[in-house]
Amino acid sequence: MIEAPRKRRSDGEASRKAILQEAARLATVEGINGLSIGRLAEAVGMSKSGLFAHFGSKEELQLATIETAHTLFHELVIEPALVATTALGRLRMLIELFLRHVENKVYPGGCFYVSVGAELGAQTGPVRDEAVALSAEWMRLVIDTIQEAQAEGSIAPAEDAEQLAFDLTGYLLLGNTQFVATQDKAAIDRARHAVEHRLAEATT
Amino acid sequence: MIEAPRKRRSDGEASRKAILQEAARLATVEGINGLSIGRLAEAVGMSKSGLFAHFGSKEELQLATIETAHTLFHELVIEPALVATTALGRLRMLIELFLRHVENKVYPGGCFYVSVGAELGAQTGPVRDEAVALSAEWMRLVIDTIQEAQAEGSIAPAEDAEQLAFDLTGYLLLGNTQFVATQDKAAIDRARHAVEHRLAEATT
DNA sequence: AGAGTATACGAACGATCGTGCTATCTTGTC
DNA sequence: GACAAGATAGCACGATCGTTCGTATACTCT
């Protein structure tokens, strides 16, 4: 016997969206484990039990939060970068949009992946697995874009794409971390400068 | 009226040391906030109240934990590097010893500063301030060592010492983070390779 | 209009949190 | 060997944790 699909009401959908948006913000500050359902409920202005009913368990809430952050990251960073016509242009835009979304404080604790990835990296469970998988997705995208740029002849074929992606991501990671800790945009500029320097060496 | 200095007993001293060592380890996995006194007490095999009496508050425990990690970092990474006679040698040793202490899993969650710094970066309070200050100490040391190497003529005077320190630390940060998440030493080797490449460019 | 259900709330559960208080050991000093 | 003080444990506290349950509201569909 197959259950008839329950219909979702628009107000519930809106609540769920508001909850997850706030959850993603708070998770970058307090951690995705440190964030409690009670404080989250207070932040969005609803009851603990009402909020909880949307997810059924804290783990489901955490997974939904990660998915929400993932979607927003795609909207703000990845998809806008795809408009560039050349692979090298896409690579530059990916990096610049990443730095801007940190600089513009999309999340108070910097890049969501960095914050949650650092928190969960050494732990176990489905929440950690999801967070690590999405972090790896970024690295994969950068590597692929570099290889496309090599195919287009704008990045030297002698460059190890994975190593170059590592170097560039290292700058972004430290830029993010320093900016979060110091609130000094100089950290973002250091990252920009490092990226440009490295790309100047790699491009033909 | 000046109080006579309280004498500390050796067994208490040993307990305190064991507690803090375990606290530092657990903090890199569960976070310095996520770590609870109850679980820590269970991990070291003593009662919650007995452990608590050593510190008087959780914040004091956290500060003492950070100080312990700081001391160990000096012993394992910084002081051994000072034996090198040249500044460039010291720089290389600092970096290599850092990577080794990650690789050798001195802490299960990688570098203590990175783990705790990422967790507390966006928060407030004395614990965060202490963690951020000690992270800045590393950067300061790398910058100073680079400038000494420039004074010795082994690193090009045209290099911006702060930018070079940023680049190198970025590699270390990502190497640490990737290694913790994947347990793959290839991440450490990527960091080594990036450092060597960057130093090859900067040295005369 | 009435039935059915998604949404939300309040109250309460057992567990655990950080933190006290008190008693019992153990150790170092005279 | 007595005695003060440090070290540790037991117990209890109020608060908060994630979770469950029953119920009231409000929307949607027939």
Tab-separated table of C-alpha atoms (C1' of nucleotides) in Angstrom:
chain	number	residue	atom	x	y	z
A	1	MET	CA	0.000	0.000	0.000
A	2	ILE	CA	1.584	3.227	-1.155
A	3	GLU	CA	0.862	6.275	0.941
A	4	ALA	CA	-0.690	9.179	-0.867
A	5	PRO	CA	1.825	12.044	-0.932
A	6	ARG	CA	1.088	14.603	1.762
A	7	LYS	CA	0.542	18.078	0.455
A	8	ARG	CA	2.763	20.788	1.850
A	9	ARG	CA	1.301	24.129	2.762
A	10	SER	CA	2.987	27.357	1.733
A	11	ASP	CA	3.321	28.722	5.263
A	12	GLY	CA	5.086	25.584	6.406
A	13	GLU	CA	7.414	25.790	3.475
A	14	ALA	CA	8.221	29.404	4.297
A	15	SER	CA	8.866	28.569	7.945
A	16	ARG	CA	11.146	25.743	7.005
A	17	LYS	CA	13.112	28.002	4.705
A	18	ALA	CA	13.452	30.693	7.369
A	19	ILE	CA	14.546	28.130	9.937
A	20	LEU	CA	17.224	26.683	7.683
A	21	GLN	CA	18.556	30.053	6.660
A	22	GLU	CA	18.991	31.074	10.274
A	23	ALA	CA	20.397	27.656	11.119
A	24	ALA	CA	23.080	28.016	8.459
A	25	ARG	CA	24.034	31.443	9.765
A	26	LEU	CA	24.202	30.346	13.381
A	27	ALA	CA	26.068	27.161	12.493
A	28	THR	CA	29.021	29.154	11.163
A	29	VAL	CA	29.342	30.879	14.533
A	30	GLU	CA	28.358	28.298	17.137
A	31	GLY	CA	29.085	25.233	15.077
A	32	ILE	CA	26.557	22.841	13.643
A	33	ASN	CA	26.763	20.743	16.778
A	34	GLY	CA	26.925	23.670	19.165
A	35	LEU	CA	23.761	25.100	17.698
A	36	SER	CA	20.833	23.975	19.827
A	37	ILE	CA	17.235	23.641	18.745
A	38	GLY	CA	16.078	25.848	21.590
A	39	ARG	CA	18.309	28.760	20.631
A	40	LEU	CA	17.512	28.328	16.976
A	41	ALA	CA	13.787	28.394	17.769
A	42	GLU	CA	14.264	31.568	19.755
A	43	ALA	CA	16.243	33.156	16.920
A	44	VAL	CA	13.508	32.509	14.372
A	45	GLY	CA	10.740	33.328	16.856
A	46	MET	CA	8.881	30.085	17.132
A	47	SER	CA	8.461	27.317	19.669
A	48	LYS	CA	11.011	24.568	20.107
A	49	SER	CA	8.482	21.820	19.429
A	50	GLY	CA	7.043	23.614	16.425
A	51	LEU	CA	10.457	23.926	14.878
A	52	PHE	CA	11.389	20.387	15.749
A	53	ALA	CA	8.293	19.016	14.007
A	54	HIS	CA	9.723	20.173	10.691
A	55	PHE	CA	12.642	17.781	10.877
A	56	GLY	CA	11.929	14.986	13.312
A	57	SER	CA	15.473	14.816	14.610
A	58	LYS	CA	18.451	17.072	15.082
A	59	GLU	CA	20.424	15.111	12.546
A	60	GLU	CA	17.778	15.704	9.892
A	61	LEU	CA	17.912	19.393	10.730
A	62	GLN	CA	21.684	19.396	10.345
A	63	LEU	CA	21.545	17.625	7.007
A	64	ALA	CA	18.875	20.011	5.755
A	65	THR	CA	20.998	22.940	6.941
A	66	ILE	CA	23.989	21.702	4.973
A	67	GLU	CA	21.842	21.255	1.898
A	68	THR	CA	20.526	24.788	2.272
A	69	ALA	CA	24.020	26.234	2.549
A	70	HIS	CA	25.025	24.194	-0.467
A	71	THR	CA	22.194	25.617	-2.533
A	72	LEU	CA	23.015	29.184	-1.525
A	73	PHE	CA	26.682	28.646	-2.337
A	74	HIS	CA	25.718	27.491	-5.801
A	75	GLU	CA	23.531	30.531	-6.305
A	76	LEU	CA	26.039	33.073	-5.060
A	77	VAL	CA	29.352	31.648	-6.219
A	78	ILE	CA	29.230	28.784	-8.665
A	79	GLU	CA	26.398	29.595	-11.047
A	80	PRO	CA	27.304	33.263	-11.586
A	81	ALA	CA	30.836	32.152	-12.456
A	82	LEU	CA	29.560	29.915	-15.224
A	83	VAL	CA	28.621	32.898	-17.357
A	84	ALA	CA	32.288	33.476	-18.198
A	85	THR	CA	33.029	32.187	-21.660
A	86	THR	CA	36.567	30.971	-21.058
A	87	ALA	CA	37.675	28.388	-18.517
A	88	LEU	CA	40.300	30.762	-17.132
A	89	GLY	CA	37.611	33.413	-16.764
A	90	ARG	CA	35.417	30.964	-14.905
A	91	LEU	CA	38.294	30.056	-12.617
A	92	ARG	CA	38.978	33.693	-11.811
A	93	MET	CA	35.309	34.364	-11.213
A	94	LEU	CA	34.903	31.349	-8.960
A	95	ILE	CA	37.722	32.613	-6.808
A	96	GLU	CA	36.624	36.227	-6.791
A	97	LEU	CA	33.018	35.351	-6.006
A	98	PHE	CA	34.157	33.100	-3.221
A	99	LEU	CA	36.188	35.892	-1.667
A	100	ARG	CA	33.327	38.327	-2.065
A	101	HIS	CA	30.805	36.084	-0.386
A	102	VAL	CA	33.188	35.862	2.552
A	103	GLU	CA	33.889	39.584	2.524
A	104	ASN	CA	30.185	40.408	2.289
A	105	LYS	CA	29.455	38.214	5.279
A	106	VAL	CA	26.888	35.969	3.705
A	107	TYR	CA	27.566	34.012	6.885
A	108	PRO	CA	28.935	35.665	10.020
A	109	GLY	CA	31.413	32.838	10.468
A	110	GLY	CA	32.774	32.946	6.913
A	111	CYS	CA	32.427	30.182	4.361
A	112	PHE	CA	29.953	27.601	5.600
A	113	TYR	CA	31.954	24.661	4.263
A	114	VAL	CA	35.124	25.827	5.961
A	115	SER	CA	33.432	26.385	9.288
A	116	VAL	CA	31.454	23.164	9.362
A	117	GLY	CA	34.168	21.140	7.644
A	118	ALA	CA	36.706	22.125	10.286
A	119	GLU	CA	34.260	21.256	13.028
A	120	LEU	CA	33.266	17.854	11.705
A	121	GLY	CA	36.438	16.800	9.906
A	122	ALA	CA	37.640	14.492	12.656
A	123	GLN	CA	34.230	13.152	13.610
A	124	THR	CA	32.058	10.393	12.168
A	125	GLY	CA	28.483	10.015	10.976
A	126	PRO	CA	26.284	11.054	8.072
A	127	VAL	CA	26.462	14.762	8.854
A	128	ARG	CA	30.239	14.753	8.655
A	129	ASP	CA	30.173	12.644	5.483
A	130	GLU	CA	27.852	15.095	3.789
A	131	ALA	CA	29.936	18.104	4.811
A	132	VAL	CA	33.179	16.522	3.638
A	133	ALA	CA	31.609	15.433	0.359
A	134	LEU	CA	30.444	18.944	-0.444
A	135	SER	CA	33.853	20.368	0.392
A	136	ALA	CA	35.420	17.897	-2.012
A	137	GLU	CA	32.980	19.083	-4.647
A	138	TRP	CA	34.560	22.528	-4.618
A	139	MET	CA	38.027	21.103	-5.079
A	140	ARG	CA	36.780	18.919	-7.911
A	141	LEU	CA	35.232	21.917	-9.632
A	142	VAL	CA	38.432	23.933	-9.397
A	143	ILE	CA	40.502	21.068	-10.749
A	144	ASP	CA	38.123	20.500	-13.651
A	145	THR	CA	38.072	24.171	-14.531
A	146	ILE	CA	41.871	24.304	-14.500
A	147	GLN	CA	42.030	21.324	-16.827
A	148	GLU	CA	39.559	22.952	-19.153
A	149	ALA	CA	41.732	26.048	-19.171
A	150	GLN	CA	44.691	23.868	-20.055
A	151	ALA	CA	42.699	22.353	-22.902
A	152	GLU	CA	41.955	25.871	-24.068
A	153	GLY	CA	45.638	26.724	-23.859
A	154	SER	CA	45.366	29.490	-21.267
A	155	ILE	CA	47.063	27.547	-18.499
A	156	ALA	CA	50.378	25.828	-19.125
A	157	PRO	CA	49.983	22.097	-19.765
A	158	ALA	CA	52.995	21.487	-17.538
A	159	GLU	CA	51.032	22.620	-14.504
A	160	ASP	CA	49.736	19.860	-12.244
A	161	ALA	CA	46.051	20.758	-12.115
A	162	GLU	CA	45.509	19.191	-8.717
A	163	GLN	CA	48.508	20.953	-7.248
A	164	LEU	CA	47.452	24.288	-8.666
A	165	ALA	CA	43.950	23.803	-7.291
A	166	PHE	CA	45.474	22.986	-3.905
A	167	ASP	CA	47.597	26.119	-3.904
A	168	LEU	CA	44.724	28.390	-4.862
A	169	THR	CA	42.314	26.844	-2.384
A	170	GLY	CA	44.925	27.209	0.338
A	171	TYR	CA	44.934	30.966	-0.208
A	172	LEU	CA	41.159	31.082	-0.068
A	173	LEU	CA	41.046	29.012	3.097
A	174	LEU	CA	43.532	31.162	4.965
A	175	GLY	CA	41.967	34.360	3.654
A	176	ASN	CA	38.608	33.195	4.968
A	177	THR	CA	39.967	32.114	8.330
A	178	GLN	CA	41.976	35.277	8.932
A	179	PHE	CA	39.103	37.501	7.890
A	180	VAL	CA	36.702	35.782	10.249
A	181	ALA	CA	39.126	36.083	13.143
A	182	THR	CA	40.275	39.655	12.544
A	183	GLN	CA	37.472	41.255	10.506
A	184	ASP	CA	40.263	42.840	8.503
A	185	LYS	CA	39.693	42.872	4.753
A	186	ALA	CA	43.441	42.900	4.293
A	187	ALA	CA	43.266	39.128	4.673
A	188	ILE	CA	40.972	38.923	1.659
A	189	ASP	CA	43.331	41.118	-0.321
A	190	ARG	CA	46.280	38.946	0.630
A	191	ALA	CA	44.379	35.995	-0.762
A	192	ARG	CA	43.563	37.911	-3.944
A	193	HIS	CA	47.178	38.868	-4.388
A	194	ALA	CA	48.379	35.327	-3.793
A	195	VAL	CA	45.923	33.984	-6.358
A	196	GLU	CA	46.938	36.529	-8.970
A	197	HIS	CA	50.604	35.831	-8.384
A	198	ARG	CA	50.099	32.108	-8.707
A	199	LEU	CA	47.941	32.450	-11.795
A	200	ALA	CA	50.441	34.776	-13.407
A	201	GLU	CA	52.951	31.970	-13.125
A	202	ALA	CA	50.570	29.312	-14.413
A	203	THR	CA	49.066	31.138	-17.361
A	204	THR	CA	50.784	31.191	-20.691
B	1	MET	CA	48.544	40.565	54.823
B	2	ILE	CA	50.178	38.412	52.191
B	3	GLU	CA	48.954	34.854	51.954
B	4	ALA	CA	51.547	32.155	52.265
B	5	PRO	CA	51.950	30.420	48.878
B	6	ARG	CA	49.882	27.247	48.691
B	7	LYS	CA	51.887	24.150	48.094
B	8	ARG	CA	50.866	21.877	45.265
B	9	ARG	CA	50.974	18.135	45.710
B	10	SER	CA	52.714	15.988	43.119
B	11	ASP	CA	49.749	13.689	42.526
B	12	GLY	CA	47.523	16.675	41.880
B	13	GLU	CA	50.045	18.091	39.489
B	14	ALA	CA	50.186	14.814	37.590
B	15	SER	CA	46.403	14.618	37.426
B	16	ARG	CA	46.151	18.131	36.152
B	17	LYS	CA	48.666	17.391	33.447
B	18	ALA	CA	46.860	14.230	32.381
B	19	ILE	CA	43.541	16.041	32.320
B	20	LEU	CA	44.855	18.859	30.151
B	21	GLN	CA	46.592	16.525	27.749
B	22	GLU	CA	43.393	14.585	27.196
B	23	ALA	CA	41.400	17.812	27.016
B	24	ALA	CA	43.619	19.118	24.228
B	25	ARG	CA	43.220	15.887	22.300
B	26	LEU	CA	39.463	15.768	22.666
B	27	ALA	CA	39.104	19.470	21.888
B	28	THR	CA	40.507	18.957	18.396
B	29	VAL	CA	37.770	16.413	17.699
B	30	GLU	CA	34.705	17.607	19.580
B	31	GLY	CA	35.655	21.258	19.784
B	32	ILE	CA	36.714	23.147	22.873
B	33	ASN	CA	33.106	24.092	23.516
B	34	GLY	CA	31.658	20.738	22.537
B	35	LEU	CA	33.930	19.001	25.010
B	36	SER	CA	32.047	18.507	28.257
B	37	ILE	CA	33.506	18.103	31.707
B	38	GLY	CA	31.595	14.868	32.226
B	39	ARG	CA	33.002	13.168	29.137
B	40	LEU	CA	36.469	14.504	29.840
B	41	ALA	CA	36.300	13.111	33.370
B	42	GLU	CA	35.245	9.744	32.004
B	43	ALA	CA	38.081	9.795	29.470
B	44	VAL	CA	40.727	10.384	32.137
B	45	GLY	CA	39.029	8.051	34.614
B	46	MET	CA	38.127	10.348	37.431
B	47	SER	CA	34.980	11.929	38.844
B	48	LYS	CA	33.420	15.011	37.357
B	49	SER	CA	33.672	16.970	40.587
B	50	GLY	CA	37.225	15.851	41.223
B	51	LEU	CA	38.292	17.056	37.827
B	52	PHE	CA	36.305	20.247	38.151
B	53	ALA	CA	38.037	21.153	41.417
B	54	HIS	CA	41.295	21.589	39.515
B	55	PHE	CA	39.989	24.524	37.533
B	56	GLY	CA	36.982	26.062	39.237
B	57	SER	CA	35.178	26.849	35.999
B	58	LYS	CA	34.926	25.546	32.485
B	59	GLU	CA	36.470	28.697	31.117
B	60	GLU	CA	39.551	28.212	33.281
B	61	LEU	CA	39.780	24.667	32.006
B	62	GLN	CA	39.585	25.891	28.423
B	63	LEU	CA	42.264	28.515	28.953
B	64	ALA	CA	44.527	25.972	30.642
B	65	THR	CA	43.915	23.576	27.754
B	66	ILE	CA	44.974	26.186	25.231
B	67	GLU	CA	48.081	26.949	27.237
B	68	THR	CA	48.938	23.253	27.368
B	69	ALA	CA	48.565	22.897	23.611
B	70	HIS	CA	50.680	25.985	23.171
B	71	THR	CA	53.470	24.556	25.281
B	72	LEU	CA	53.420	21.259	23.416
B	73	PHE	CA	53.503	23.069	20.086
B	74	HIS	CA	56.586	24.938	21.196
B	75	GLU	CA	58.264	21.730	22.259
B	76	LEU	CA	57.442	19.778	19.129
B	77	VAL	CA	57.630	22.395	16.411
B	78	ILE	CA	59.132	25.729	17.322
B	79	GLU	CA	62.036	24.948	19.619
B	80	PRO	CA	63.480	22.069	17.548
B	81	ALA	CA	63.455	24.379	14.542
B	82	LEU	CA	65.617	26.925	16.320
B	83	VAL	CA	68.642	24.649	16.145
B	84	ALA	CA	69.050	25.461	12.462
B	85	THR	CA	71.862	27.963	12.002
B	86	THR	CA	70.403	29.881	9.076
B	87	ALA	CA	67.083	31.706	8.984
B	88	LEU	CA	66.076	29.888	5.817
B	89	GLY	CA	66.892	26.607	7.506
B	90	ARG	CA	64.759	27.570	10.469
B	91	LEU	CA	61.896	28.481	8.163
B	92	ARG	CA	62.093	25.159	6.382
B	93	MET	CA	62.266	23.292	9.659
B	94	LEU	CA	59.327	25.151	11.137
B	95	ILE	CA	57.232	24.149	8.159
B	96	GLU	CA	58.427	20.551	8.028
B	97	LEU	CA	57.969	20.046	11.764
B	98	PHE	CA	54.499	21.512	11.548
B	99	LEU	CA	53.542	19.099	8.802
B	100	ARG	CA	55.043	16.188	10.706
B	101	HIS	CA	53.182	16.954	13.902
B	102	VAL	CA	49.985	16.884	11.857
B	103	GLU	CA	50.986	13.739	10.003
B	104	ASN	CA	51.994	11.998	13.222
B	105	LYS	CA	48.631	12.804	14.771
B	106	VAL	CA	49.848	14.572	17.842
B	107	TYR	CA	46.177	15.522	17.984
B	108	PRO	CA	43.484	13.423	16.316
B	109	GLY	CA	41.871	16.555	14.895
B	110	GLY	CA	45.073	17.975	13.408
B	111	CYS	CA	46.734	21.201	14.495
B	112	PHE	CA	45.185	22.414	17.734
B	113	TYR	CA	45.296	26.063	16.715
B	114	VAL	CA	43.559	25.394	13.428
B	115	SER	CA	40.831	23.331	15.011
B	116	VAL	CA	40.113	25.632	17.918
B	117	GLY	CA	40.749	28.787	15.919
B	118	ALA	CA	38.154	27.807	13.335
B	119	GLU	CA	35.675	27.004	16.068
B	120	LEU	CA	36.098	30.198	18.053
B	121	GLY	CA	37.016	32.645	15.305
B	122	ALA	CA	33.569	34.189	15.036
B	123	GLN	CA	32.803	34.116	18.744
B	124	THR	CA	33.719	36.432	21.611
B	125	GLY	CA	35.269	36.129	25.049
B	126	PRO	CA	38.645	35.480	26.642
B	127	VAL	CA	38.943	31.922	25.328
B	128	ARG	CA	38.549	33.089	21.748
B	129	ASP	CA	40.965	35.989	22.334
B	130	GLU	CA	43.624	33.653	23.653
B	131	ALA	CA	43.201	31.218	20.766
B	132	VAL	CA	43.372	33.970	18.158
B	133	ALA	CA	46.397	35.536	19.820
B	134	LEU	CA	48.343	32.289	19.745
B	135	SER	CA	47.449	31.727	16.107
B	136	ALA	CA	48.774	35.188	15.308
B	137	GLU	CA	51.976	34.259	17.106
B	138	TRP	CA	52.713	31.607	14.495
B	139	MET	CA	52.221	34.047	11.663
B	140	ARG	CA	54.443	36.570	13.407
B	141	LEU	CA	57.180	33.974	13.816
B	142	VAL	CA	57.066	33.002	10.152
B	143	ILE	CA	57.207	36.637	9.054
B	144	ASP	CA	60.140	37.381	11.349
B	145	THR	CA	62.042	34.344	10.169
B	146	ILE	CA	61.488	35.314	6.537
B	147	GLN	CA	62.797	38.810	7.236
B	148	GLU	CA	65.856	37.367	8.924
B	149	ALA	CA	66.435	35.208	5.870
B	150	GLN	CA	66.191	38.325	3.730
B	151	ALA	CA	68.744	40.030	5.966
B	152	GLU	CA	70.982	37.004	5.476
B	153	GLY	CA	70.496	37.248	1.729
B	154	SER	CA	68.879	33.839	1.234
B	155	ILE	CA	65.437	35.191	0.387
B	156	ALA	CA	65.041	37.905	-2.226
B	157	PRO	CA	64.629	41.364	-0.677
B	158	ALA	CA	61.889	42.085	-3.213
B	159	GLU	CA	59.632	39.506	-1.589
B	160	ASP	CA	56.899	40.878	0.646
B	161	ALA	CA	57.586	38.949	3.841
B	162	GLU	CA	53.993	39.106	5.029
B	163	GLN	CA	52.664	37.926	1.692
B	164	LEU	CA	55.133	35.063	1.545
B	165	ALA	CA	54.211	34.049	5.085
B	166	PHE	CA	50.548	34.137	4.074
B	167	ASP	CA	51.132	31.924	1.054
B	168	LEU	CA	53.128	29.354	2.996
B	169	THR	CA	50.694	29.242	5.894
B	170	GLY	CA	47.836	28.797	3.453
B	171	TYR	CA	49.442	25.595	2.203
B	172	LEU	CA	49.892	24.343	5.738
B	173	LEU	CA	46.328	25.167	6.661
B	174	LEU	CA	44.804	23.339	3.712
B	175	GLY	CA	47.201	20.430	4.102
B	176	ASN	CA	46.131	20.078	7.712
B	177	THR	CA	42.428	20.362	6.949
B	178	GLN	CA	42.478	17.900	4.069
B	179	PHE	CA	44.538	15.400	6.002
B	180	VAL	CA	42.158	15.488	8.952
B	181	ALA	CA	39.150	14.987	6.708
B	182	THR	CA	40.586	12.297	4.441
B	183	GLN	CA	43.393	10.689	6.476
B	184	ASP	CA	45.329	10.724	3.231
B	185	LYS	CA	48.970	11.743	3.572
B	186	ALA	CA	48.859	12.953	-0.008
B	187	ALA	CA	47.427	16.182	1.395
B	188	ILE	CA	50.568	16.672	3.475
B	189	ASP	CA	52.719	16.006	0.436
B	190	ARG	CA	50.758	18.514	-1.593
B	191	ALA	CA	51.496	21.086	1.085
B	192	ARG	CA	55.191	20.126	1.083
B	193	HIS	CA	55.341	20.464	-2.672
B	194	ALA	CA	53.575	23.826	-2.630
B	195	VAL	CA	55.980	25.136	-0.011
B	196	GLU	CA	59.039	23.980	-1.918
B	197	HIS	CA	57.729	25.485	-5.131
B	198	ARG	CA	57.040	28.805	-3.477
B	199	LEU	CA	60.389	28.865	-1.687
B	200	ALA	CA	62.205	28.008	-4.891
B	201	GLU	CA	60.759	31.176	-6.339
B	202	ALA	CA	61.552	33.307	-3.301
B	203	THR	CA	65.109	32.172	-2.623
B	204	THR	CA	67.993	33.706	-4.443
C	1	DA	C1'	-20.142	24.285	5.096
C	2	DG	C1'	-17.748	20.464	6.796
C	3	DA	C1'	-13.994	17.132	6.843
C	4	DG	C1'	-9.290	16.341	6.905
C	5	DT	C1'	-4.715	17.554	7.712
C	6	DA	C1'	-0.494	20.499	7.863
C	7	DT	C1'	1.258	23.584	11.212
C	8	DA	C1'	2.312	25.243	15.598
C	9	DC	C1'	2.274	25.381	20.601
C	10	DG	C1'	2.741	24.107	25.683
C	11	DA	C1'	3.969	20.852	28.848
C	12	DA	C1'	6.686	17.350	30.211
C	13	DC	C1'	10.095	13.467	29.772
C	14	DG	C1'	14.905	11.592	30.930
C	15	DA	C1'	19.552	12.844	30.140
C	16	DT	C1'	23.262	15.790	30.530
C	17	DC	C1'	25.179	20.291	31.171
C	18	DG	C1'	28.239	23.383	34.514
C	19	DT	C1'	28.621	24.206	39.221
C	20	DG	C1'	28.394	24.087	44.144
C	21	DC	C1'	28.774	21.690	49.000
C	22	DT	C1'	30.431	18.236	51.988
C	23	DA	C1'	32.964	14.280	53.430
C	24	DT	C1'	36.826	11.214	52.994
C	25	DC	C1'	41.039	10.096	51.806
C	26	DT	C1'	46.271	11.262	50.968
C	27	DT	C1'	50.298	13.871	51.316
C	28	DG	C1'	53.800	17.069	52.986
C	29	DT	C1'	55.457	19.716	57.049
C	30	DC	C1'	56.619	20.371	61.791
D	1	DG	C1'	52.990	11.016	64.791
D	2	DA	C1'	49.833	15.109	64.657
D	3	DC	C1'	47.865	18.340	61.751
D	4	DA	C1'	46.794	21.436	57.990
D	5	DA	C1'	45.928	21.430	53.282
D	6	DG	C1'	45.515	19.344	48.789
D	7	DA	C1'	43.070	15.811	46.067
D	8	DT	C1'	39.174	13.231	44.965
D	9	DA	C1'	34.477	11.510	45.258
D	10	DG	C1'	29.394	11.671	46.173
D	11	DC	C1'	25.399	14.043	45.889
D	12	DA	C1'	22.345	17.585	44.524
D	13	DC	C1'	20.992	21.953	42.272
D	14	DG	C1'	18.935	24.588	38.361
D	15	DA	C1'	19.331	25.024	33.493
D	16	DT	C1'	19.254	23.232	29.096
D	17	DC	C1'	19.583	19.443	25.913
D	18	DG	C1'	16.831	16.492	22.220
D	19	DT	C1'	12.523	14.405	22.010
D	20	DT	C1'	7.504	13.008	22.620
D	21	DC	C1'	2.684	13.825	23.157
D	22	DG	C1'	-1.720	15.935	23.153
D	23	DT	C1'	-4.133	19.729	21.500
D	24	DA	C1'	-5.506	24.015	19.255
D	25	DT	C1'	-5.410	26.674	15.023
D	26	DA	C1'	-5.697	27.487	10.157
D	27	DC	C1'	-5.564	26.166	5.650
D	28	DT	C1'	-7.243	23.205	1.539
D	29	DC	C1'	-10.241	20.453	-0.715
D	30	DT	C1'	-14.722	18.351	-1.600
